[in-house]
Amino acid sequence: MLDKKTWMEAYIQAIRAAFGDRVRYIGLQGSRGRGEAGPDSDIDVVCILDTCSLEDLKTYRAAVEPLPERDKLCGFVSGAAELAAWDRADLFQFRHDTTDWYGCLVDLLPPEQEEDARRALHTGACGLYHLCCHNFLHGKSREALAEAYKSAGFLLQAKVYVERGVYCRRRADLVGMLTGADLDILRTAQALKAGDCGEELTALTERLFTWSGEIMRRYKTAL
């Protein structure tokens, strides 16, 4: 099992050696950041430079190539100005799901506003609604639907935040905050991830399609 602290220290050393004082921030997201990772989980690293060009991306790629388990490395690389100008709906999840390892993320982001989480919830539900429709009509992919349920978990985090002012980063904490259809969506997502869900594509699609449509309608007028 990958030792998170040792790996991140090696990553920071490699990036600092390549970019020096141009490195503004390094953080960790996803299941590794939440402490919920399995052996095959991705390593979702955030790396923010003062500016970012294609040559910088080439330098980054060369710098991380020797790292152990390089094949698991993914995440977000950006210039500081581009991050500050990012869509606020995306920044809601980004802000709350990132653990600082080098620098402080809040120093690089615009102040959070109350409508950020609501916008993240609404726009995310729109995307899920469209995915369900397109996949049912054309793709017919169980794998794509499983990814959609995974995305619904992030929307549930935003929904709880909007309704209760609490951000549940860990899924175990989120379960205790949900009831009814919301809890059903999360339980289905967990079952799909574990490979324990035997439901047919039609039933799975209908559940997520109905839920995302309700979210869209409920939060539309507040935008």
PDB file of C-alpha atoms in Angstrom:
ATOM      1  CA  MET A   1       0.000   0.000   0.000  1.00  0.00           C
ATOM      2  CA  LEU A   2       1.320   3.405  -0.974  1.00  0.00           C
ATOM      3  CA  ASP A   3       2.489   5.545   1.958  1.00  0.00           C
ATOM      4  CA  LYS A   4       0.786   8.876   1.303  1.00  0.00           C
ATOM      5  CA  LYS A   5       3.184  11.036   3.306  1.00  0.00           C
ATOM      6  CA  THR A   6       6.328   9.552   1.754  1.00  0.00           C
ATOM      7  CA  TRP A   7       4.901   9.781  -1.760  1.00  0.00           C
ATOM      8  CA  MET A   8       3.741  13.366  -1.401  1.00  0.00           C
ATOM      9  CA  GLU A   9       7.107  14.428  -0.007  1.00  0.00           C
ATOM     10  CA  ALA A  10       8.803  12.867  -3.035  1.00  0.00           C
ATOM     11  CA  TYR A  11       6.331  14.608  -5.345  1.00  0.00           C
ATOM     12  CA  ILE A  12       6.875  18.013  -3.740  1.00  0.00           C
ATOM     13  CA  GLN A  13      10.652  17.567  -3.925  1.00  0.00           C
ATOM     14  CA  ALA A  14      10.448  16.685  -7.641  1.00  0.00           C
ATOM     15  CA  ILE A  15       8.167  19.617  -8.490  1.00  0.00           C
ATOM     16  CA  ARG A  16      10.189  22.094  -6.468  1.00  0.00           C
ATOM     17  CA  ALA A  17      13.380  20.884  -8.154  1.00  0.00           C
ATOM     18  CA  ALA A  18      11.778  21.484 -11.555  1.00  0.00           C
ATOM     19  CA  PHE A  19      10.060  24.824 -10.888  1.00  0.00           C
ATOM     20  CA  GLY A  20      11.651  26.312  -7.770  1.00  0.00           C
ATOM     21  CA  ASP A  21       9.850  29.305  -6.310  1.00  0.00           C
ATOM     22  CA  ARG A  22       7.356  29.255  -9.181  1.00  0.00           C
ATOM     23  CA  VAL A  23       5.372  26.629  -7.269  1.00  0.00           C
ATOM     24  CA  ARG A  24       2.488  28.393  -5.572  1.00  0.00           C
ATOM     25  CA  TYR A  25       0.578  25.418  -4.200  1.00  0.00           C
ATOM     26  CA  ILE A  26       0.429  21.626  -3.979  1.00  0.00           C
ATOM     27  CA  GLY A  27      -2.540  19.715  -2.567  1.00  0.00           C
ATOM     28  CA  LEU A  28      -4.213  16.320  -2.596  1.00  0.00           C
ATOM     29  CA  GLN A  29      -7.786  15.527  -3.588  1.00  0.00           C
ATOM     30  CA  GLY A  30     -10.015  12.490  -4.054  1.00  0.00           C
ATOM     31  CA  SER A  31      -9.974   9.284  -2.073  1.00  0.00           C
ATOM     32  CA  ARG A  32      -6.283   9.690  -1.150  1.00  0.00           C
ATOM     33  CA  GLY A  33      -6.999  13.097   0.338  1.00  0.00           C
ATOM     34  CA  ARG A  34     -10.064  11.790   2.192  1.00  0.00           C
ATOM     35  CA  GLY A  35      -8.266   8.743   3.567  1.00  0.00           C
ATOM     36  CA  GLU A  36     -10.631   6.382   1.717  1.00  0.00           C
ATOM     37  CA  ALA A  37      -8.245   5.074  -0.947  1.00  0.00           C
ATOM     38  CA  GLY A  38      -7.758   1.482  -1.981  1.00  0.00           C
ATOM     39  CA  PRO A  39      -4.556   0.028  -3.472  1.00  0.00           C
ATOM     40  CA  ASP A  40      -5.576   0.966  -7.012  1.00  0.00           C
ATOM     41  CA  SER A  41      -6.947   4.433  -6.305  1.00  0.00           C
ATOM     42  CA  ASP A  42      -5.713   7.383  -8.342  1.00  0.00           C
ATOM     43  CA  ILE A  43      -3.405   9.957  -6.784  1.00  0.00           C
ATOM     44  CA  ASP A  44      -5.256  13.220  -7.452  1.00  0.00           C
ATOM     45  CA  VAL A  45      -2.670  15.967  -6.966  1.00  0.00           C
ATOM     46  CA  VAL A  46      -3.228  19.692  -7.407  1.00  0.00           C
ATOM     47  CA  CYS A  47      -0.212  21.672  -8.607  1.00  0.00           C
ATOM     48  CA  ILE A  48      -0.509  25.441  -9.085  1.00  0.00           C
ATOM     49  CA  LEU A  49       2.350  27.393 -10.665  1.00  0.00           C
ATOM     50  CA  ASP A  50       2.717  31.162 -10.967  1.00  0.00           C
ATOM     51  CA  THR A  51       1.930  30.769 -14.684  1.00  0.00           C
ATOM     52  CA  CYS A  52       1.493  27.667 -16.813  1.00  0.00           C
ATOM     53  CA  SER A  53       2.525  27.161 -20.434  1.00  0.00           C
ATOM     54  CA  LEU A  54       2.726  24.071 -22.599  1.00  0.00           C
ATOM     55  CA  GLU A  55       6.488  24.033 -21.979  1.00  0.00           C
ATOM     56  CA  ASP A  56       5.738  23.971 -18.252  1.00  0.00           C
ATOM     57  CA  LEU A  57       3.487  20.959 -18.779  1.00  0.00           C
ATOM     58  CA  LYS A  58       6.342  19.218 -20.593  1.00  0.00           C
ATOM     59  CA  THR A  59       8.654  20.025 -17.683  1.00  0.00           C
ATOM     60  CA  TYR A  60       6.053  18.741 -15.231  1.00  0.00           C
ATOM     61  CA  ARG A  61       5.643  15.507 -17.156  1.00  0.00           C
ATOM     62  CA  ALA A  62       9.394  14.880 -17.095  1.00  0.00           C
ATOM     63  CA  ALA A  63       9.658  15.767 -13.399  1.00  0.00           C
ATOM     64  CA  VAL A  64       7.022  13.259 -12.252  1.00  0.00           C
ATOM     65  CA  GLU A  65       8.050  10.427 -14.580  1.00  0.00           C
ATOM     66  CA  PRO A  66      10.482   8.781 -12.094  1.00  0.00           C
ATOM     67  CA  LEU A  67       8.015   8.854  -9.191  1.00  0.00           C
ATOM     68  CA  PRO A  68       6.796   5.500  -7.828  1.00  0.00           C
ATOM     69  CA  GLU A  69       3.354   4.460  -9.076  1.00  0.00           C
ATOM     70  CA  ARG A  70       3.484   7.170 -11.723  1.00  0.00           C
ATOM     71  CA  ASP A  71       0.631   5.432 -13.548  1.00  0.00           C
ATOM     72  CA  LYS A  72      -1.759   6.378 -10.721  1.00  0.00           C
ATOM     73  CA  LEU A  73      -0.899  10.085 -10.789  1.00  0.00           C
ATOM     74  CA  CYS A  74      -3.581  12.399 -12.167  1.00  0.00           C
ATOM     75  CA  GLY A  75      -5.134  15.620 -10.915  1.00  0.00           C
ATOM     76  CA  PHE A  76      -5.025  19.313 -11.759  1.00  0.00           C
ATOM     77  CA  VAL A  77      -2.170  21.531 -12.981  1.00  0.00           C
ATOM     78  CA  SER A  78      -2.760  25.226 -13.607  1.00  0.00           C
ATOM     79  CA  GLY A  79      -1.470  28.742 -13.433  1.00  0.00           C
ATOM     80  CA  ALA A  80      -2.568  30.824 -10.442  1.00  0.00           C
ATOM     81  CA  ALA A  81      -4.502  33.380 -12.515  1.00  0.00           C
ATOM     82  CA  GLU A  82      -6.437  30.677 -14.362  1.00  0.00           C
ATOM     83  CA  LEU A  83      -7.414  28.997 -11.097  1.00  0.00           C
ATOM     84  CA  ALA A  84      -8.629  32.300  -9.636  1.00  0.00           C
ATOM     85  CA  ALA A  85     -10.767  32.837 -12.762  1.00  0.00           C
ATOM     86  CA  TRP A  86     -12.270  29.327 -12.738  1.00  0.00           C
ATOM     87  CA  ASP A  87     -16.027  28.825 -12.675  1.00  0.00           C
ATOM     88  CA  ARG A  88     -17.206  29.258  -9.095  1.00  0.00           C
ATOM     89  CA  ALA A  89     -19.446  26.182  -9.289  1.00  0.00           C
ATOM     90  CA  ASP A  90     -16.385  24.018  -9.959  1.00  0.00           C
ATOM     91  CA  LEU A  91     -14.388  25.815  -7.279  1.00  0.00           C
ATOM     92  CA  PHE A  92     -16.913  24.818  -4.614  1.00  0.00           C
ATOM     93  CA  GLN A  93     -15.961  21.142  -4.771  1.00  0.00           C
ATOM     94  CA  PHE A  94     -12.327  21.963  -5.501  1.00  0.00           C
ATOM     95  CA  ARG A  95     -12.079  24.124  -2.395  1.00  0.00           C
ATOM     96  CA  HIS A  96     -13.650  21.635  -0.001  1.00  0.00           C
ATOM     97  CA  ASP A  97     -12.089  18.429  -1.327  1.00  0.00           C
ATOM     98  CA  THR A  98      -8.439  19.529  -1.332  1.00  0.00           C
ATOM     99  CA  THR A  99      -5.927  18.984   1.470  1.00  0.00           C
ATOM    100  CA  ASP A 100      -3.043  21.452   1.651  1.00  0.00           C
ATOM    101  CA  TRP A 101       0.474  19.990   1.387  1.00  0.00           C
ATOM    102  CA  TYR A 102       2.485  22.987   0.197  1.00  0.00           C
ATOM    103  CA  GLY A 103       1.060  26.469   0.489  1.00  0.00           C
ATOM    104  CA  CYS A 104      -2.518  27.416   1.345  1.00  0.00           C
ATOM    105  CA  LEU A 105      -5.272  26.975  -1.231  1.00  0.00           C
ATOM    106  CA  VAL A 106      -7.573  29.606   0.242  1.00  0.00           C
ATOM    107  CA  ASP A 107      -4.934  32.245  -0.543  1.00  0.00           C
ATOM    108  CA  LEU A 108      -5.296  31.524  -4.273  1.00  0.00           C
ATOM    109  CA  LEU A 109      -9.102  31.390  -4.513  1.00  0.00           C
ATOM    110  CA  PRO A 110     -11.720  34.139  -4.490  1.00  0.00           C
ATOM    111  CA  PRO A 111     -13.783  34.234  -1.285  1.00  0.00           C
ATOM    112  CA  GLU A 112     -16.525  31.618  -1.221  1.00  0.00           C
ATOM    113  CA  GLN A 113     -20.045  32.916  -1.784  1.00  0.00           C
ATOM    114  CA  GLU A 114     -23.303  31.382  -0.621  1.00  0.00           C
ATOM    115  CA  GLU A 115     -24.528  30.718  -4.154  1.00  0.00           C
ATOM    116  CA  ASP A 116     -21.408  28.757  -5.167  1.00  0.00           C
ATOM    117  CA  ALA A 117     -22.643  25.479  -3.704  1.00  0.00           C
ATOM    118  CA  ARG A 118     -26.154  25.993  -5.066  1.00  0.00           C
ATOM    119  CA  ARG A 119     -24.790  26.645  -8.549  1.00  0.00           C
ATOM    120  CA  ALA A 120     -22.566  23.558  -8.293  1.00  0.00           C
ATOM    121  CA  LEU A 121     -25.594  21.485  -7.330  1.00  0.00           C
ATOM    122  CA  HIS A 122     -27.812  22.781 -10.125  1.00  0.00           C
ATOM    123  CA  THR A 123     -25.284  22.630 -12.963  1.00  0.00           C
ATOM    124  CA  GLY A 124     -24.141  19.191 -11.854  1.00  0.00           C
ATOM    125  CA  ALA A 125     -27.732  17.911 -11.864  1.00  0.00           C
ATOM    126  CA  CYS A 126     -28.192  19.277 -15.393  1.00  0.00           C
ATOM    127  CA  GLY A 127     -25.168  17.294 -16.524  1.00  0.00           C
ATOM    128  CA  LEU A 128     -26.394  14.086 -14.896  1.00  0.00           C
ATOM    129  CA  TYR A 129     -29.856  14.482 -16.395  1.00  0.00           C
ATOM    130  CA  HIS A 130     -28.387  14.824 -19.881  1.00  0.00           C
ATOM    131  CA  LEU A 131     -25.995  11.900 -19.353  1.00  0.00           C
ATOM    132  CA  CYS A 132     -28.823   9.614 -18.239  1.00  0.00           C
ATOM    133  CA  CYS A 133     -30.903  10.516 -21.261  1.00  0.00           C
ATOM    134  CA  HIS A 134     -28.048  10.189 -23.768  1.00  0.00           C
ATOM    135  CA  ASN A 135     -26.735   6.936 -22.305  1.00  0.00           C
ATOM    136  CA  PHE A 136     -30.171   5.306 -22.194  1.00  0.00           C
ATOM    137  CA  LEU A 137     -30.932   6.234 -25.798  1.00  0.00           C
ATOM    138  CA  HIS A 138     -27.530   5.793 -27.399  1.00  0.00           C
ATOM    139  CA  GLY A 139     -24.675   4.573 -25.198  1.00  0.00           C
ATOM    140  CA  LYS A 140     -26.422   1.899 -23.122  1.00  0.00           C
ATOM    141  CA  SER A 141     -23.274   1.689 -21.004  1.00  0.00           C
ATOM    142  CA  ARG A 142     -23.433   0.438 -17.431  1.00  0.00           C
ATOM    143  CA  GLU A 143     -19.917   1.771 -16.855  1.00  0.00           C
ATOM    144  CA  ALA A 144     -20.940   5.296 -17.896  1.00  0.00           C
ATOM    145  CA  LEU A 145     -23.935   5.142 -15.581  1.00  0.00           C
ATOM    146  CA  ALA A 146     -21.736   3.977 -12.707  1.00  0.00           C
ATOM    147  CA  GLU A 147     -19.552   7.048 -13.263  1.00  0.00           C
ATOM    148  CA  ALA A 148     -22.685   9.192 -13.239  1.00  0.00           C
ATOM    149  CA  TYR A 149     -23.679   7.756  -9.856  1.00  0.00           C
ATOM    150  CA  LYS A 150     -20.172   8.501  -8.611  1.00  0.00           C
ATOM    151  CA  SER A 151     -20.645  12.127  -9.690  1.00  0.00           C
ATOM    152  CA  ALA A 152     -23.978  12.190  -7.866  1.00  0.00           C
ATOM    153  CA  GLY A 153     -22.060  11.638  -4.646  1.00  0.00           C
ATOM    154  CA  PHE A 154     -20.373  15.007  -5.121  1.00  0.00           C
ATOM    155  CA  LEU A 155     -23.743  16.624  -5.753  1.00  0.00           C
ATOM    156  CA  LEU A 156     -25.036  15.159  -2.520  1.00  0.00           C
ATOM    157  CA  GLN A 157     -22.148  16.823  -0.705  1.00  0.00           C
ATOM    158  CA  ALA A 158     -23.208  20.147  -2.234  1.00  0.00           C
ATOM    159  CA  LYS A 159     -26.871  19.497  -1.408  1.00  0.00           C
ATOM    160  CA  VAL A 160     -26.139  18.842   2.255  1.00  0.00           C
ATOM    161  CA  TYR A 161     -23.990  21.967   2.331  1.00  0.00           C
ATOM    162  CA  VAL A 162     -26.763  24.074   0.783  1.00  0.00           C
ATOM    163  CA  GLU A 163     -29.444  22.710   3.115  1.00  0.00           C
ATOM    164  CA  ARG A 164     -27.480  22.318   6.352  1.00  0.00           C
ATOM    165  CA  GLY A 165     -24.278  24.315   5.988  1.00  0.00           C
ATOM    166  CA  VAL A 166     -22.148  21.197   6.576  1.00  0.00           C
ATOM    167  CA  TYR A 167     -19.621  19.759   4.132  1.00  0.00           C
ATOM    168  CA  CYS A 168     -19.175  15.989   4.559  1.00  0.00           C
ATOM    169  CA  ARG A 169     -15.923  15.138   2.849  1.00  0.00           C
ATOM    170  CA  ARG A 170     -15.970  11.443   3.738  1.00  0.00           C
ATOM    171  CA  ARG A 171     -18.710   9.227   2.349  1.00  0.00           C
ATOM    172  CA  ALA A 172     -19.140   7.576   5.749  1.00  0.00           C
ATOM    173  CA  ASP A 173     -20.076  10.955   7.235  1.00  0.00           C
ATOM    174  CA  LEU A 174     -22.322  11.820   4.302  1.00  0.00           C
ATOM    175  CA  VAL A 175     -24.439   8.676   4.753  1.00  0.00           C
ATOM    176  CA  GLY A 176     -25.535   9.856   8.184  1.00  0.00           C
ATOM    177  CA  MET A 177     -26.837  13.138   6.750  1.00  0.00           C
ATOM    178  CA  LEU A 178     -29.073  11.639   4.048  1.00  0.00           C
ATOM    179  CA  THR A 179     -32.570  10.173   3.914  1.00  0.00           C
ATOM    180  CA  GLY A 180     -35.042   9.033   1.264  1.00  0.00           C
ATOM    181  CA  ALA A 181     -34.086   9.347  -2.393  1.00  0.00           C
ATOM    182  CA  ASP A 182     -30.783  11.036  -1.533  1.00  0.00           C
ATOM    183  CA  LEU A 183     -29.669   8.095   0.565  1.00  0.00           C
ATOM    184  CA  ASP A 184     -30.870   5.679  -2.105  1.00  0.00           C
ATOM    185  CA  ILE A 185     -28.681   7.418  -4.698  1.00  0.00           C
ATOM    186  CA  LEU A 186     -25.593   7.219  -2.511  1.00  0.00           C
ATOM    187  CA  ARG A 187     -26.215   3.575  -1.569  1.00  0.00           C
ATOM    188  CA  THR A 188     -26.600   2.697  -5.257  1.00  0.00           C
ATOM    189  CA  ALA A 189     -23.359   4.512  -6.087  1.00  0.00           C
ATOM    190  CA  GLN A 190     -21.556   2.548  -3.384  1.00  0.00           C
ATOM    191  CA  ALA A 191     -22.992  -0.750  -4.599  1.00  0.00           C
ATOM    192  CA  LEU A 192     -21.956  -0.015  -8.179  1.00  0.00           C
ATOM    193  CA  LYS A 193     -18.441   0.863  -7.094  1.00  0.00           C
ATOM    194  CA  ALA A 194     -18.158  -2.360  -5.086  1.00  0.00           C
ATOM    195  CA  GLY A 195     -19.596  -4.454  -7.916  1.00  0.00           C
ATOM    196  CA  ASP A 196     -22.489  -5.520  -5.694  1.00  0.00           C
ATOM    197  CA  CYS A 197     -25.354  -4.026  -7.705  1.00  0.00           C
ATOM    198  CA  GLY A 198     -27.385  -6.430  -9.815  1.00  0.00           C
ATOM    199  CA  GLU A 199     -30.044  -3.974 -10.973  1.00  0.00           C
ATOM    200  CA  GLU A 200     -30.687  -3.591 -14.673  1.00  0.00           C
ATOM    201  CA  LEU A 201     -29.704  -0.495 -16.622  1.00  0.00           C
ATOM    202  CA  THR A 202     -33.312   0.692 -16.971  1.00  0.00           C
ATOM    203  CA  ALA A 203     -33.998   0.753 -13.228  1.00  0.00           C
ATOM    204  CA  LEU A 204     -30.668   2.395 -12.473  1.00  0.00           C
ATOM    205  CA  THR A 205     -31.238   5.033 -15.127  1.00  0.00           C
ATOM    206  CA  GLU A 206     -34.758   5.834 -13.975  1.00  0.00           C
ATOM    207  CA  ARG A 207     -33.615   6.401 -10.386  1.00  0.00           C
ATOM    208  CA  LEU A 208     -30.836   8.834 -11.296  1.00  0.00           C
ATOM    209  CA  PHE A 209     -32.818  10.481 -14.106  1.00  0.00           C
ATOM    210  CA  THR A 210     -35.751  11.220 -11.773  1.00  0.00           C
ATOM    211  CA  TRP A 211     -33.499  12.411  -8.940  1.00  0.00           C
ATOM    212  CA  SER A 212     -31.411  14.763 -11.073  1.00  0.00           C
ATOM    213  CA  GLY A 213     -34.516  16.242 -12.699  1.00  0.00           C
ATOM    214  CA  GLU A 214     -35.972  16.980  -9.280  1.00  0.00           C
ATOM    215  CA  ILE A 215     -32.754  18.711  -8.204  1.00  0.00           C
ATOM    216  CA  MET A 216     -32.798  20.840 -11.362  1.00  0.00           C
ATOM    217  CA  ARG A 217     -36.379  21.965 -10.781  1.00  0.00           C
ATOM    218  CA  ARG A 218     -36.016  22.544  -7.067  1.00  0.00           C
ATOM    219  CA  TYR A 219     -32.981  24.814  -7.263  1.00  0.00           C
ATOM    220  CA  LYS A 220     -33.633  26.613 -10.548  1.00  0.00           C
ATOM    221  CA  THR A 221     -35.511  29.602  -9.140  1.00  0.00           C
ATOM    222  CA  ALA A 222     -32.797  30.310  -6.584  1.00  0.00           C
ATOM    223  CA  LEU A 223     -30.082  30.851  -9.176  1.00  0.00           C
TER     224      LEU A 223
END
